[in-house]
CSV table of C-alpha atoms and ligand atoms in Angstrom, one decimal:
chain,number,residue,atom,x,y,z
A,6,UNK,CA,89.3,88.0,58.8
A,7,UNK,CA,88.0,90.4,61.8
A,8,UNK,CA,85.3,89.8,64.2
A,9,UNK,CA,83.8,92.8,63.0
A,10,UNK,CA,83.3,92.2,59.0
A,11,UNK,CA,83.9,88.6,58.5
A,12,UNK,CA,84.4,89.1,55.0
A,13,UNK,CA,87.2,91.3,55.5
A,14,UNK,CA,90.7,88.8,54.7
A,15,UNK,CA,94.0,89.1,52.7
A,16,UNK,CA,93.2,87.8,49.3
A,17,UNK,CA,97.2,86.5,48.8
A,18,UNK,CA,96.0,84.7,51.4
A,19,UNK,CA,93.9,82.0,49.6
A,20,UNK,CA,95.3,79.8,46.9
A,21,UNK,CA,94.5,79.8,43.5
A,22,UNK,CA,91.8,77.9,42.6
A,23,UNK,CA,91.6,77.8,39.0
A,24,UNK,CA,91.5,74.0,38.5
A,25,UNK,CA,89.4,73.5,41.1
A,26,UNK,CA,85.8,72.4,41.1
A,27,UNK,CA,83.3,73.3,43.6
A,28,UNK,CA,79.5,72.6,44.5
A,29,UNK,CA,77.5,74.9,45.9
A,30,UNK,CA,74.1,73.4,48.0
A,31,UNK,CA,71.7,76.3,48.8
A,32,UNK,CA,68.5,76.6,50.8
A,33,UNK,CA,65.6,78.5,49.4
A,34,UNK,CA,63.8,79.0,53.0
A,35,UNK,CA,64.6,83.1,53.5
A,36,UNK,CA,65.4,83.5,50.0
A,37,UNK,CA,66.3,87.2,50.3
A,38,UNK,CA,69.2,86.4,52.8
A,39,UNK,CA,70.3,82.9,50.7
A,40,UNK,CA,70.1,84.3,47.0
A,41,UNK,CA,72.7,87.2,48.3
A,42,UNK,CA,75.5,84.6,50.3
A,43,UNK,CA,75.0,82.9,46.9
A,44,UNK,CA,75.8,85.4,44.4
A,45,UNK,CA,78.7,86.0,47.8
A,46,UNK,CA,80.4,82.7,47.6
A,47,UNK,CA,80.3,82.5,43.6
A,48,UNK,CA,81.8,86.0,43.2
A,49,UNK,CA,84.2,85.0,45.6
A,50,UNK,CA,85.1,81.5,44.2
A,51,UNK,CA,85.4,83.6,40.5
A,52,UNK,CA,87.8,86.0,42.3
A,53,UNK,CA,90.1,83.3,42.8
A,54,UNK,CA,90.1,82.0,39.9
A,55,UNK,CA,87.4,79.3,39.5
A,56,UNK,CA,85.6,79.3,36.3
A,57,UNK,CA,81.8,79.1,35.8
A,58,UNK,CA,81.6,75.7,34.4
A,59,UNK,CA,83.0,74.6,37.8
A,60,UNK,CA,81.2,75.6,40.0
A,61,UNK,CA,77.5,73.6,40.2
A,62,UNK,CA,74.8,75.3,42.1
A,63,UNK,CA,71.7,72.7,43.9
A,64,UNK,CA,68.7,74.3,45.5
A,65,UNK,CA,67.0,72.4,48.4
A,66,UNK,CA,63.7,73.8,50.1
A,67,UNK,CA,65.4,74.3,53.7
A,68,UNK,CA,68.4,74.3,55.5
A,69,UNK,CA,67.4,70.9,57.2
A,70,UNK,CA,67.8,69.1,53.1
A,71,UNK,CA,71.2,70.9,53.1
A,72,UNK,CA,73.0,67.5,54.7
A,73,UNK,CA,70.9,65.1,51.8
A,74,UNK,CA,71.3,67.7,48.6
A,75,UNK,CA,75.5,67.9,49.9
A,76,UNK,CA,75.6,64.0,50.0
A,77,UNK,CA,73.8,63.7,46.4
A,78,UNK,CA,76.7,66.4,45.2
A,79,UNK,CA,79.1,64.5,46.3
A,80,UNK,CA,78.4,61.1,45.2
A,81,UNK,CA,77.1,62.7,41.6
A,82,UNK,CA,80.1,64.8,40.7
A,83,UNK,CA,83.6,64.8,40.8
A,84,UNK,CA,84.0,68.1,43.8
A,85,UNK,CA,86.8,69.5,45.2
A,86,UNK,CA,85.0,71.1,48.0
A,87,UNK,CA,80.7,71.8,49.0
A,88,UNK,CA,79.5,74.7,50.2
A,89,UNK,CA,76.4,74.6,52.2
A,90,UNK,CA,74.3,78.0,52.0
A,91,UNK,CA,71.6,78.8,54.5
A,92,UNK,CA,69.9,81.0,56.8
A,93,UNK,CA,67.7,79.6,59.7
A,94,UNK,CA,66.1,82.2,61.7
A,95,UNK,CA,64.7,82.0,65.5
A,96,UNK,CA,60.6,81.7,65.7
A,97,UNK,CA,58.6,81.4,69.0
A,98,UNK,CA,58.9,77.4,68.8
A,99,UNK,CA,62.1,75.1,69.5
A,100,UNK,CA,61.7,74.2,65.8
A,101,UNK,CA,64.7,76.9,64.9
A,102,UNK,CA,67.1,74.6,67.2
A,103,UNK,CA,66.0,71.2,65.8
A,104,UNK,CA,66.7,72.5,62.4
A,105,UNK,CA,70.0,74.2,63.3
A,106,UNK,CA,71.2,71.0,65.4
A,107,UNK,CA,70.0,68.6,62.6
A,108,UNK,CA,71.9,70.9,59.8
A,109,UNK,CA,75.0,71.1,61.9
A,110,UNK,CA,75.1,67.4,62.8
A,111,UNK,CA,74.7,66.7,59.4
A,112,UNK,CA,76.9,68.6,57.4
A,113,UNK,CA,79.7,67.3,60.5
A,114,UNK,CA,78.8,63.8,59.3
A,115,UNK,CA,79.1,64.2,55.9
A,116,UNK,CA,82.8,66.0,56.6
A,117,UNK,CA,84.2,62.5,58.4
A,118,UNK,CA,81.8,60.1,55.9
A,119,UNK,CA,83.7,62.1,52.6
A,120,UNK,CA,87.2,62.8,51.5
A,121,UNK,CA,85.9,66.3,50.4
A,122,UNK,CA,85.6,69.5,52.9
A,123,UNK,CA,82.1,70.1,53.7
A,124,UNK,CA,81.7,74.1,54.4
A,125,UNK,CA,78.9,75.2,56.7
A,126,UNK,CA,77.8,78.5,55.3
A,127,UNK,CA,74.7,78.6,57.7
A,128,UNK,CA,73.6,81.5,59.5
A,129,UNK,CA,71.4,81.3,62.4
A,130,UNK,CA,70.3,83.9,63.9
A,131,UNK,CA,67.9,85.7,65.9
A,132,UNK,CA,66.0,87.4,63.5
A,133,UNK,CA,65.9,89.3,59.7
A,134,UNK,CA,68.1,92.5,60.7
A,135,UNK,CA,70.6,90.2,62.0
A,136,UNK,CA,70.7,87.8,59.0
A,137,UNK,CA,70.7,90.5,56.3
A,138,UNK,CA,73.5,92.3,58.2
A,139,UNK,CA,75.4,89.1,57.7
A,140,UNK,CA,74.6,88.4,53.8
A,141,UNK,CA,76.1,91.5,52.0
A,142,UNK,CA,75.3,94.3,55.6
A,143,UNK,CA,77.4,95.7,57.5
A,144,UNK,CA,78.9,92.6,58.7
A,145,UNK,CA,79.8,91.1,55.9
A,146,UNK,CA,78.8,88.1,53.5
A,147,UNK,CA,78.7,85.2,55.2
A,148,UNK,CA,79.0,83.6,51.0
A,149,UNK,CA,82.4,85.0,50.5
A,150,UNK,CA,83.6,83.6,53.8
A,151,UNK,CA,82.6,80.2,53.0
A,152,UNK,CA,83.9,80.2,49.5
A,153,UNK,CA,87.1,81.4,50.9
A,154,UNK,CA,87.2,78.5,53.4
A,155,UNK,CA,86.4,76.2,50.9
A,156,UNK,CA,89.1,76.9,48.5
A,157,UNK,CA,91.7,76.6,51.7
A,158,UNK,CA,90.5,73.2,52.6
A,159,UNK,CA,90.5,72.1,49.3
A,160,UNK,CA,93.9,73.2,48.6
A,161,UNK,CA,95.0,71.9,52.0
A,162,UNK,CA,94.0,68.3,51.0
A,163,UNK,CA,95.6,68.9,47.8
A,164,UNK,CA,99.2,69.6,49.3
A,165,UNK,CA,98.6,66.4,51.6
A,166,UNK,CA,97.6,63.6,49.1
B,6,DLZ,C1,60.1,74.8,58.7
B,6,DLZ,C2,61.2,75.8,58.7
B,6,DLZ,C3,61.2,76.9,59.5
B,6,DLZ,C4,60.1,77.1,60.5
B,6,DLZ,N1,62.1,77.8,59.5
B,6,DLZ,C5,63.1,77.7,58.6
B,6,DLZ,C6,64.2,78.6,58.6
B,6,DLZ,O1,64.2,79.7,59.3
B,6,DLZ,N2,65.2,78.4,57.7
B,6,DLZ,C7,65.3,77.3,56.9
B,6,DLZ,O2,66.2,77.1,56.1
B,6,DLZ,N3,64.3,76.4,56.9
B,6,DLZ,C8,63.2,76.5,57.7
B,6,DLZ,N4,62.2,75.6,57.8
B,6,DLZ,C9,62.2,74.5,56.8
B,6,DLZ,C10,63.1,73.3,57.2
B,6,DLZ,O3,64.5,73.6,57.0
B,6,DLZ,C11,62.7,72.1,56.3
B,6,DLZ,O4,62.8,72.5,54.9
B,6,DLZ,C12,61.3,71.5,56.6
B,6,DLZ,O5,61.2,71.2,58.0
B,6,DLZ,C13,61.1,70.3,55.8
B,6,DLZ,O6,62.0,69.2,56.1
């Protein structure tokens, strides 16, 4: 993957993932920006072979609910990996940073409490432009990263049990 279009990568790069089964946790808070890194990381997971009836898609109201919804997916349903889907974008209060260290934190947490990878598909930036230039723009699709980084940890822990 390059700096410049973080979507760009070698797709005999990442391992099949046909019998795999992901879940997908996505905020609605910026809708616009979330809605496209989902329909990102699905297309990407059905690239590499995932079919639709594994992969389970959660909607939470914001980012911050991304940690609990993740921890519900994973104690509810047999995962391989979770892919958490947001976009938190800077206001004129320190609110943006309490939600983006409380989302971080959390999704960190849940990575060490589970034997599952946890993804962090979150963007966080300083305004709209910047986010929608990172959900399907000219810098990629922040969705198809994640999906891709999902499938490689999940096959990782595969080759090591
Ligand atoms: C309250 C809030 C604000 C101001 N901004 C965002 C944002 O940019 N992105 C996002 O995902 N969520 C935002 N939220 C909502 C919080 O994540 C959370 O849903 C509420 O604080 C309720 O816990």
């Amino acid at each position: 993957m390059s700096t410049a279009d973080l979507s760009e990568y070698d797709p005999s790069s990442v391992p099949d993932a046909g019998r795999m089964r992901f879940g997908i946790v996505v905020s609605d808070w910026n809708s616009q920006v979330t809605e496209s890194l989902l329909r990102g990381a699905v297309n990407t997971l059905k690239k590499h072979g995932v079919t639709d009836n594994n992969i389970v898609v959660k909607h939470v109201p914001g980012s911050f609910e991304l940690t609990l919804g993740a921890q519900f997916l994973a104690e509810y349903d047999d995962l391989d990996a979770i892919i958490c889907l947001g976009c938190v974008i800077q206001g004129e209060t320190p609110h943006f940073t309490y939600i983006c260290q409380g989302v971080t934190n959390g999704i960190t947490q849940l990575n060490l409490e589970y034997n599952i990878p946890f993804i962090f598909g979150v963007l966080t930036t300083l305004n709209m432009e910047q986010a929608l230039e990172r959900s399907g723009g000219k810098h990629g699709n922040k969705g198809d990263e994640a999906a891709v980084t999902a499938i490689k940890m999940a096959a990782l822990q595969r080759e090591m049990e």
